[in-house]
Short mmCIF file of C-alpha atoms in Angstrom, two decimals:
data_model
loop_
_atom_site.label_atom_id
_atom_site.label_comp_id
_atom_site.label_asym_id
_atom_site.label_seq_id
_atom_site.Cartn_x
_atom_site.Cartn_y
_atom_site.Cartn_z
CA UNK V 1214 -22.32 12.37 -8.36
CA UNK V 1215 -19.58 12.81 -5.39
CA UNK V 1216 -22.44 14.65 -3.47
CA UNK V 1217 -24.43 11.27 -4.27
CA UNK V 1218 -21.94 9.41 -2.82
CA UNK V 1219 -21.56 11.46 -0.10
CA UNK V 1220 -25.14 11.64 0.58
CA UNK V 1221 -25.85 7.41 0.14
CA UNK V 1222 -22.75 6.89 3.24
CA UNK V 1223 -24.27 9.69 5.20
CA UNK V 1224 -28.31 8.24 4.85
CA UNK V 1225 -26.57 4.34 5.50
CA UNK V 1226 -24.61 5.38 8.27
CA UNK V 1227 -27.71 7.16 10.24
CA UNK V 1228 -29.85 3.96 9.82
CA UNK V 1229 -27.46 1.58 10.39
CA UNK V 1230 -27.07 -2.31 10.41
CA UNK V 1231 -30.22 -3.33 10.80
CA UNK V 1232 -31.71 -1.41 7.76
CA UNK V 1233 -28.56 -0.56 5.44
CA UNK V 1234 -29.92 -3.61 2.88
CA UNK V 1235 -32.83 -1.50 1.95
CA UNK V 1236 -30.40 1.20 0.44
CA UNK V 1237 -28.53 -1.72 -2.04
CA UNK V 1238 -30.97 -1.35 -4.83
CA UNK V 1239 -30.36 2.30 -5.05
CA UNK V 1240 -26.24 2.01 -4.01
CA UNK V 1241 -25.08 -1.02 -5.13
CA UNK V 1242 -25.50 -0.05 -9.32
CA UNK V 1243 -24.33 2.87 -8.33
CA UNK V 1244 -21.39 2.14 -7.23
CA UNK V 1245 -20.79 -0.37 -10.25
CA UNK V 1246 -21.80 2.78 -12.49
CA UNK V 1247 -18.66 4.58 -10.53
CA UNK V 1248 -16.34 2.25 -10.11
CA UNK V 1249 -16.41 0.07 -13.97
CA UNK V 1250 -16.73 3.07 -15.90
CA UNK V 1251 -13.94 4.23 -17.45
CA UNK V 1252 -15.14 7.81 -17.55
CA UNK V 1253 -16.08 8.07 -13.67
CA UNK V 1254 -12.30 7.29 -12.74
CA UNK V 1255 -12.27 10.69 -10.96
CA UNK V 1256 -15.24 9.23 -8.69
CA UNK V 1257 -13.42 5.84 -8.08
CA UNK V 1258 -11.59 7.12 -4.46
CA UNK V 1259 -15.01 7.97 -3.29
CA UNK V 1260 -17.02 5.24 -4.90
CA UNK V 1261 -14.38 2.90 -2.42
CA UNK V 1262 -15.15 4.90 0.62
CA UNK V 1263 -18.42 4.46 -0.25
CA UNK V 1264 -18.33 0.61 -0.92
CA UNK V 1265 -16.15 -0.02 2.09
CA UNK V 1266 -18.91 2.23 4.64
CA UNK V 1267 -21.80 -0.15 2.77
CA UNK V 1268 -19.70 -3.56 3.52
CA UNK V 1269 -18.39 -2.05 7.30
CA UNK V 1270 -22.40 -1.56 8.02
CA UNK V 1271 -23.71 -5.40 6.56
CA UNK V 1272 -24.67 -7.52 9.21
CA UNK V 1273 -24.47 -10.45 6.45
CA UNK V 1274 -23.62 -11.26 3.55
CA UNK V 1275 -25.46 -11.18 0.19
CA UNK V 1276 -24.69 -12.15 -3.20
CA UNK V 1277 -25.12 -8.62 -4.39
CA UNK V 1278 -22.54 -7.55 -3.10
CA UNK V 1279 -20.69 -10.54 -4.14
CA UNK V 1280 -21.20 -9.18 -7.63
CA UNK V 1281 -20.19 -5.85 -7.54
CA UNK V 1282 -16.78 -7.60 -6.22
CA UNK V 1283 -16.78 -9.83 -9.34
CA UNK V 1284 -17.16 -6.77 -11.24
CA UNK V 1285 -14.69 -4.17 -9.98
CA UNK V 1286 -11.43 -5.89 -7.41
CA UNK V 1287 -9.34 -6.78 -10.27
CA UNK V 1288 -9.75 -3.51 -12.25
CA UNK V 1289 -9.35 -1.21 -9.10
CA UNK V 1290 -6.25 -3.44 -8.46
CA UNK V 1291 -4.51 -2.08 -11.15
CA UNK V 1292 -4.33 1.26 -9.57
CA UNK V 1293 -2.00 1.12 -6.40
CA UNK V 1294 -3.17 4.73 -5.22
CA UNK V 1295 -6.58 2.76 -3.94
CA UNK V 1296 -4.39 -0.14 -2.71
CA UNK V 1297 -5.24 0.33 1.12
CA UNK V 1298 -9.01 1.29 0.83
CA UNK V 1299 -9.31 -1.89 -1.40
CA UNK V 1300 -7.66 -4.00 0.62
CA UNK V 1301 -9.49 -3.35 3.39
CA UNK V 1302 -12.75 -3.99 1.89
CA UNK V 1303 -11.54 -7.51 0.33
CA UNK V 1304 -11.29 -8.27 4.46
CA UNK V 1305 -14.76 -7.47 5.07
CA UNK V 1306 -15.94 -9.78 2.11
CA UNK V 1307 -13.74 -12.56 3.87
CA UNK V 1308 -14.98 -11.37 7.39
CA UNK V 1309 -18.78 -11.21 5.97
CA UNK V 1310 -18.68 -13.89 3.59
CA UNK V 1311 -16.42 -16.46 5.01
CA UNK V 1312 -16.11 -19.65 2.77
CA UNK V 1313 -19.23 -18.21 0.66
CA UNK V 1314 -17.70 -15.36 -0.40
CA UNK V 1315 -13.99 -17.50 -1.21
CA UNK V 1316 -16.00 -20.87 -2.86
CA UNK V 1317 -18.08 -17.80 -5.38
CA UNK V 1318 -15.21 -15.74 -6.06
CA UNK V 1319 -11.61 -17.37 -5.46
CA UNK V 1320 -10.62 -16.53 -9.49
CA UNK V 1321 -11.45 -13.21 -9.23
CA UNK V 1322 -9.63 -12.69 -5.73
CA UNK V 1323 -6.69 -14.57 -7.19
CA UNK V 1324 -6.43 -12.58 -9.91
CA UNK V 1325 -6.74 -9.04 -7.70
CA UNK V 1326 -4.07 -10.77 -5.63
CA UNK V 1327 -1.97 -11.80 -8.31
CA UNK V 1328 -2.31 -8.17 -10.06
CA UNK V 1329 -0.97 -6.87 -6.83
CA UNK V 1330 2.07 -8.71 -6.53
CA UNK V 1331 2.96 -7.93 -9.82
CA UNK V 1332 3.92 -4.66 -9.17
CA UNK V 1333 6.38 -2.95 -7.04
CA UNK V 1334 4.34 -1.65 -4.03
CA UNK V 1335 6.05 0.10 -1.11
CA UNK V 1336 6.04 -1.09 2.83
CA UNK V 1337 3.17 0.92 3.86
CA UNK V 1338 0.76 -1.04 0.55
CA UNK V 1339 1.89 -4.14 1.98
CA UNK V 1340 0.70 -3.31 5.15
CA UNK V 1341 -2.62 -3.13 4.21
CA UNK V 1342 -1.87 -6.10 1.67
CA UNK V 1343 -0.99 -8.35 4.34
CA UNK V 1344 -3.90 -7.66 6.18
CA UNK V 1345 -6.21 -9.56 3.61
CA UNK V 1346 -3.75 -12.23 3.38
CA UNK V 1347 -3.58 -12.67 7.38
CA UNK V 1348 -7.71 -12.72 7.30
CA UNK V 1349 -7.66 -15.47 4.91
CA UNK V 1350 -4.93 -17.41 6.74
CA UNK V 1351 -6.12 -17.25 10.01
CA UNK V 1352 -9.60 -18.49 9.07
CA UNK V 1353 -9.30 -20.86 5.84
CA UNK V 1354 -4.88 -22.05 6.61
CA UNK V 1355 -5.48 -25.18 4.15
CA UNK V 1356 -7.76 -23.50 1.33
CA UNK V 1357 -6.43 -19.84 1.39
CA UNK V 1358 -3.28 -21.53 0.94
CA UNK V 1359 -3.87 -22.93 -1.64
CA UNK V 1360 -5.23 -19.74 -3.05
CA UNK V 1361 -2.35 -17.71 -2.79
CA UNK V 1362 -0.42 -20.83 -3.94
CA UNK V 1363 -2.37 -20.15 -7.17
CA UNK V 1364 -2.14 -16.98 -7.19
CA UNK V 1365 1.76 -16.56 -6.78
CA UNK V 1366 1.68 -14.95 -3.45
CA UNK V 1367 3.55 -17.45 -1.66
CA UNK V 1368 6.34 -17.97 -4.55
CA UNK V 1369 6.70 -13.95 -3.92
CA UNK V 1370 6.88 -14.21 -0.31
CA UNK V 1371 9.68 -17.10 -0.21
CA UNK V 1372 11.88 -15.46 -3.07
CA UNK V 1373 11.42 -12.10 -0.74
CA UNK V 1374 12.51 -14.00 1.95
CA UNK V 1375 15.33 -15.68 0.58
CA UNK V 1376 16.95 -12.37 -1.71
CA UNK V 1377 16.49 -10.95 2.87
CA UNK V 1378 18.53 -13.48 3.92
CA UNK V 1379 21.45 -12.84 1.48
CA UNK V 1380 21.27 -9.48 1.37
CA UNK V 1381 21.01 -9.17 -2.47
CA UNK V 1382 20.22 -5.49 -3.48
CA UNK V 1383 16.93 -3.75 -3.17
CA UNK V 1384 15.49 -6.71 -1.15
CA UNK V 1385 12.83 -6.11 1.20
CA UNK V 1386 12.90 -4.52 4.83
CA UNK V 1387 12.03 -6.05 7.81
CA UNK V 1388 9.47 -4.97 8.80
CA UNK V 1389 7.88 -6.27 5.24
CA UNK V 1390 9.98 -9.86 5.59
CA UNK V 1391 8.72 -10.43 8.93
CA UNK V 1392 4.81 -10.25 7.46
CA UNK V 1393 5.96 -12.64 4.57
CA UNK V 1394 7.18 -15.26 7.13
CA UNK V 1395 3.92 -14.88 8.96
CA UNK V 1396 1.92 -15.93 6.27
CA UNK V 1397 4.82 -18.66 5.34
CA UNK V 1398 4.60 -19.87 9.01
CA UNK V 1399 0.51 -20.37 8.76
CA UNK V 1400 0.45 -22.25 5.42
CA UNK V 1401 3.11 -24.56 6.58
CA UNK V 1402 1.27 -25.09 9.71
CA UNK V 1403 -1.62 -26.28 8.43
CA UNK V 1404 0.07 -28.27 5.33
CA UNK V 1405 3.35 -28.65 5.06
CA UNK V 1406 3.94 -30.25 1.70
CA UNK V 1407 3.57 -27.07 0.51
CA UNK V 1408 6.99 -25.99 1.69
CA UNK V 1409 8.42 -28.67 -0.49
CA UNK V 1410 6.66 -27.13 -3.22
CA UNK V 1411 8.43 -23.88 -2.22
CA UNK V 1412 11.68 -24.88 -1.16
CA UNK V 1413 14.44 -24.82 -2.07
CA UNK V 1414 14.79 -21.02 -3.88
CA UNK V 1415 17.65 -20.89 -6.25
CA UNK V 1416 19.15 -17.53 -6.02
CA UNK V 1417 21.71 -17.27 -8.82
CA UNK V 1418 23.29 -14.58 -7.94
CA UNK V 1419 23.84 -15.67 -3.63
CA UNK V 1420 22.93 -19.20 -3.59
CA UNK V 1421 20.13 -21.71 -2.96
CA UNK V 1422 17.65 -20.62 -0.30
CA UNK V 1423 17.38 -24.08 1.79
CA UNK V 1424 15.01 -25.06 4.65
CA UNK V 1425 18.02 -24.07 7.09
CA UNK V 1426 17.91 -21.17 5.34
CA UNK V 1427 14.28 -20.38 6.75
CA UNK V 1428 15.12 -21.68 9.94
CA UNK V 1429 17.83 -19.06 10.62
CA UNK V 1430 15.48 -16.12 8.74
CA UNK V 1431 12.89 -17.42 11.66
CA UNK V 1432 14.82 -17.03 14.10
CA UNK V 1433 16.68 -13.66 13.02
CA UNK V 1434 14.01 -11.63 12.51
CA UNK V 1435 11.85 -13.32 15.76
CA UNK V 1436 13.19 -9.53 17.34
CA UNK V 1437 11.47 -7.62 14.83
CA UNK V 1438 8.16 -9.48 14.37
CA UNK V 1439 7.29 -8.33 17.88
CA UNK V 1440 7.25 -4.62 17.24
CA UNK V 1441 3.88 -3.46 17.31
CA UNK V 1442 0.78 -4.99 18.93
CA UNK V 1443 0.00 -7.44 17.76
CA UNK V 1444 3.73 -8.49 17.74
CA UNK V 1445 3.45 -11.46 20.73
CA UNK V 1446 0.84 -12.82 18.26
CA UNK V 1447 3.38 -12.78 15.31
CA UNK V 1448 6.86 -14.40 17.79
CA UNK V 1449 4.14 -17.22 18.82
CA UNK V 1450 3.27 -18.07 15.20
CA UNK V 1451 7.14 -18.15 14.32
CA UNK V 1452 7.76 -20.20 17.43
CA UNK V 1453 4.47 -22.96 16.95
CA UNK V 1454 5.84 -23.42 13.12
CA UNK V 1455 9.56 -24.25 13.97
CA UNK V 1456 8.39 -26.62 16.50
CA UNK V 1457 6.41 -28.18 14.17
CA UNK V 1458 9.00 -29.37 11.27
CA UNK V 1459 11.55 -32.40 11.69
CA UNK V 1460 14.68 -31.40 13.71
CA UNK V 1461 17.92 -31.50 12.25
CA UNK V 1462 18.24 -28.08 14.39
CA UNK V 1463 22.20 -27.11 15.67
CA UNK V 1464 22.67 -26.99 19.31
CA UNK V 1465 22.74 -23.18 18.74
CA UNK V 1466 19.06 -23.18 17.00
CA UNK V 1467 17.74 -25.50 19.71
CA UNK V 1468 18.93 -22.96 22.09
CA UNK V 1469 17.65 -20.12 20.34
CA UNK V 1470 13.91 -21.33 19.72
CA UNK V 1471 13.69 -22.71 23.61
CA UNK V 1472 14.95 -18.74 24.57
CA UNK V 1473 12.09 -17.21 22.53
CA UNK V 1474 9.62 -19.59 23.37
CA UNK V 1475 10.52 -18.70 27.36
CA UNK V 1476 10.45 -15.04 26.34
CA UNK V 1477 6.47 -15.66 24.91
CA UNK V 1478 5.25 -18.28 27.60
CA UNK V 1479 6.65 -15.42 30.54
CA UNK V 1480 4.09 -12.45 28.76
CA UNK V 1481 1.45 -14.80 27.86
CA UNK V 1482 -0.29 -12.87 30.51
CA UNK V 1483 -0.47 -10.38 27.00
CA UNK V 1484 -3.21 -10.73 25.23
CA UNK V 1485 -2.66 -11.66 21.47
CA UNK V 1486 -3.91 -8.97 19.62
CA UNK V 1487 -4.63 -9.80 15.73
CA UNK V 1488 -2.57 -7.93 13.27
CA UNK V 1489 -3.90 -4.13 12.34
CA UNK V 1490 -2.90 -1.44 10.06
CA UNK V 1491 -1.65 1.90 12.27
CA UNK V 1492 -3.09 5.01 10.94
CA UNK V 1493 -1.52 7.91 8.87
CA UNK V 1494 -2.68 11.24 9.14
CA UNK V 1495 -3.89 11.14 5.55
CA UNK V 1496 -6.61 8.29 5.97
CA UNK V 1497 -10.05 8.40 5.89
CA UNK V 1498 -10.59 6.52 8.78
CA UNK V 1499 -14.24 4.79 9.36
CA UNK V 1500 -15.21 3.45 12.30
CA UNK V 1501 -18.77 2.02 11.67
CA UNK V 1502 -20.50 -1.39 12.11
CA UNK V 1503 -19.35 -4.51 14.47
CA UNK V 1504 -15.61 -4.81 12.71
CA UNK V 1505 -14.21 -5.57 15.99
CA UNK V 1506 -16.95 -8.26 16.94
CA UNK V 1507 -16.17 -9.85 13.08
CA UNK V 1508 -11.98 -10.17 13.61
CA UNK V 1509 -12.43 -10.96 18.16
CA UNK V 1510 -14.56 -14.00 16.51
CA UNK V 1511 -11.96 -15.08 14.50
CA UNK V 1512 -9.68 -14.77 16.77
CA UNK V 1513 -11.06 -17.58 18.76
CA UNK V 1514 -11.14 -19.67 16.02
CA UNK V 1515 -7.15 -18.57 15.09
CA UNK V 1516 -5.01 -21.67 16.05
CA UNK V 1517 -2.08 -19.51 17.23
CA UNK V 1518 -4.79 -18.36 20.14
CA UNK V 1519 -5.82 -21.84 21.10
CA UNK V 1520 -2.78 -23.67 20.75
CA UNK V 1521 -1.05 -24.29 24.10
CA UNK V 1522 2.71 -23.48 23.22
CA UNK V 1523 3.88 -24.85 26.57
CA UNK V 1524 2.52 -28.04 26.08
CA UNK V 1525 4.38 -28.13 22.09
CA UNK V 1526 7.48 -27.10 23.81
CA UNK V 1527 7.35 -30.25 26.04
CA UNK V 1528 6.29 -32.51 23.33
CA UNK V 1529 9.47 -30.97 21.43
CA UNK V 1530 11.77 -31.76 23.95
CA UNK V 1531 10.50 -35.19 24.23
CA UNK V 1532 11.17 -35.88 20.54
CA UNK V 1533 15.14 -34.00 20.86
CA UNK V 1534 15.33 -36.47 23.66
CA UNK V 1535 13.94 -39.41 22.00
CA UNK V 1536 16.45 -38.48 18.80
CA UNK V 1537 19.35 -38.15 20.78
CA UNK V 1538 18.88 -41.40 22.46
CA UNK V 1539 18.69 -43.01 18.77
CA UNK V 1540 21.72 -41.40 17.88
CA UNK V 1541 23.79 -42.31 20.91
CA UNK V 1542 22.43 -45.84 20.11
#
């Protein structure tokens, strides 16, 4: 059966987009033969490629493959050794499907999210686990919220956050923390009740993890959250969601976020590049279909591309001005 496999990528591949649906009757059950049977496990890395070559070559999407999802995410989840290849194939359905695929499946994906961030998975998993989260976000803010407010991402995220900020013991890196704040950032962009929901964190053992708290976090790690390339993308989020909540900011802080948002505003010639997974040796890379056409168009659509941060740092200094006038009065 791997030669099957093999053989159904190979035959989809070489006739590509426009005629890869004819292959679902035979592939499709196939791959639901591979990847819910129990007795097929040693298929299942395969079987993913597989999937993830059929879903990379769709030029729509269909609700057969909506049902081998239903069938297979939250099982597969289970196993973090497919992490990455799974993840990236839960971003096509979002990429493919859009609202479809989230209004016919949002239990299921809540429960393959929620399986996931029940167990202990390293830096490089969330990587790839962020990159479904930042696909949802940057499309759906309000409803994929509320999804991963269901499905216990966000509570993860903002204890993460807060056990970083103290320093407690085995807390997350950076380079994890400054992915969690980027998804923080976009949900409390588009609807920030939820941040009362979220805040504040009791930590028993350092403290209680205020709003200040996430302020400073911000603003600490805005260094870090520009590694990489898409990391101007990342500092402008940060920057468009503290200029967003009510100012009771220091002196200090005001500083601070005006410095950063100088630092963006003078390599805005940049382009904002959306956030990607770098490659390791070890993965099976596959570079089929219009991927980059599906996440450029979503891009457009992102609000951290179309929102003119010059013009919220003006209307920001207007309202310090306006406060500061109250107060002297």
């Amino acid at each position: 059966r791997r030669n099957v496999l093999a053989i159904i990528s190979s035959v989809a591949t070489f006739i590509g987009r426009e005629q890869v649906k004819l292959l679902y009757p035979l592939a499709l059950p196939l791959l639901h033969d591979c990847l819910a049977d129990q007795t097929n496990l040693f298929m299942r890395e395969e079987a993913l490629q597989a999937w993830y070559v059929y879903l990379r070559l769709s030029s729509s999407y269909e609700p057969t493959l909506g049902d081998l999802f239903e069938c297979c995410a939250t099982r597969i989840s289970l196993d973090l050794r497919h992490l990455p290849v799974l993840m990236k194939i839960i971003e096509m359905y979002v990429l493919l499907g859009g609202r479809a695929f989230l209004g016919q499946h949002a239990l299921t994906l809540q429960a393959t999210l929620r399986s996931v961030v029940s167990q202990e998975i390293n830096p490089r998993a969330t990587s790839y686990f962020y990159l479904v989260i930042e696909t949802i976000l940057r499309a759906y803010p309000v409803d994929g919220g509320s999804l991963l407010l269901h499905s216990d991402v966000l509570q993860m995220f903002i204890r993460a956050c807060a056990s970083n900020h103290f320093g407690g013991q085995d807390c997350d890196p950076d380079r994890v923390i400054v992915l969690y704040l980027a998804a923080l950032a976009r949900v409390f962009l588009s609807d920030p009740r939820v941040m009362d929901t979220l805040l504040p964190v009791v930590q028993l053992a350092s403290g209680t993890f205020h709003r200040e708290n996430l302020v400073d976090l911000y603003l600490a790690k805005f260094q870090v959250a520009g590694n990489g390339a898409h990391g101007l993308m990342l500092q402008k989020l940060y920057m468009m969601f503290l200029l967003s909540i009510p100012m009771s900011h220091s002196h200090q802080t005001t500083n601070e976020v005006l410095e950063n948002c100088t630092y963006i505003l003078r390599n805005r010639k940049d382009s904002l590049l959306p956030y990607s997974v770098g490659h390791d040796e070890e993965d099976n890379i596959i570079d089929v279909g219009d991927y980059d056409v599906l996440v450029a168009q979503h891009m457009q659509a992102d609000i951290v591309s179309s929102t003119d941060l010059s013009l919220a740092v003006q209307i920001w200094q207007r309202k310090l001005a306006a406060l500061h006038s109250e107060t002297v009065t």
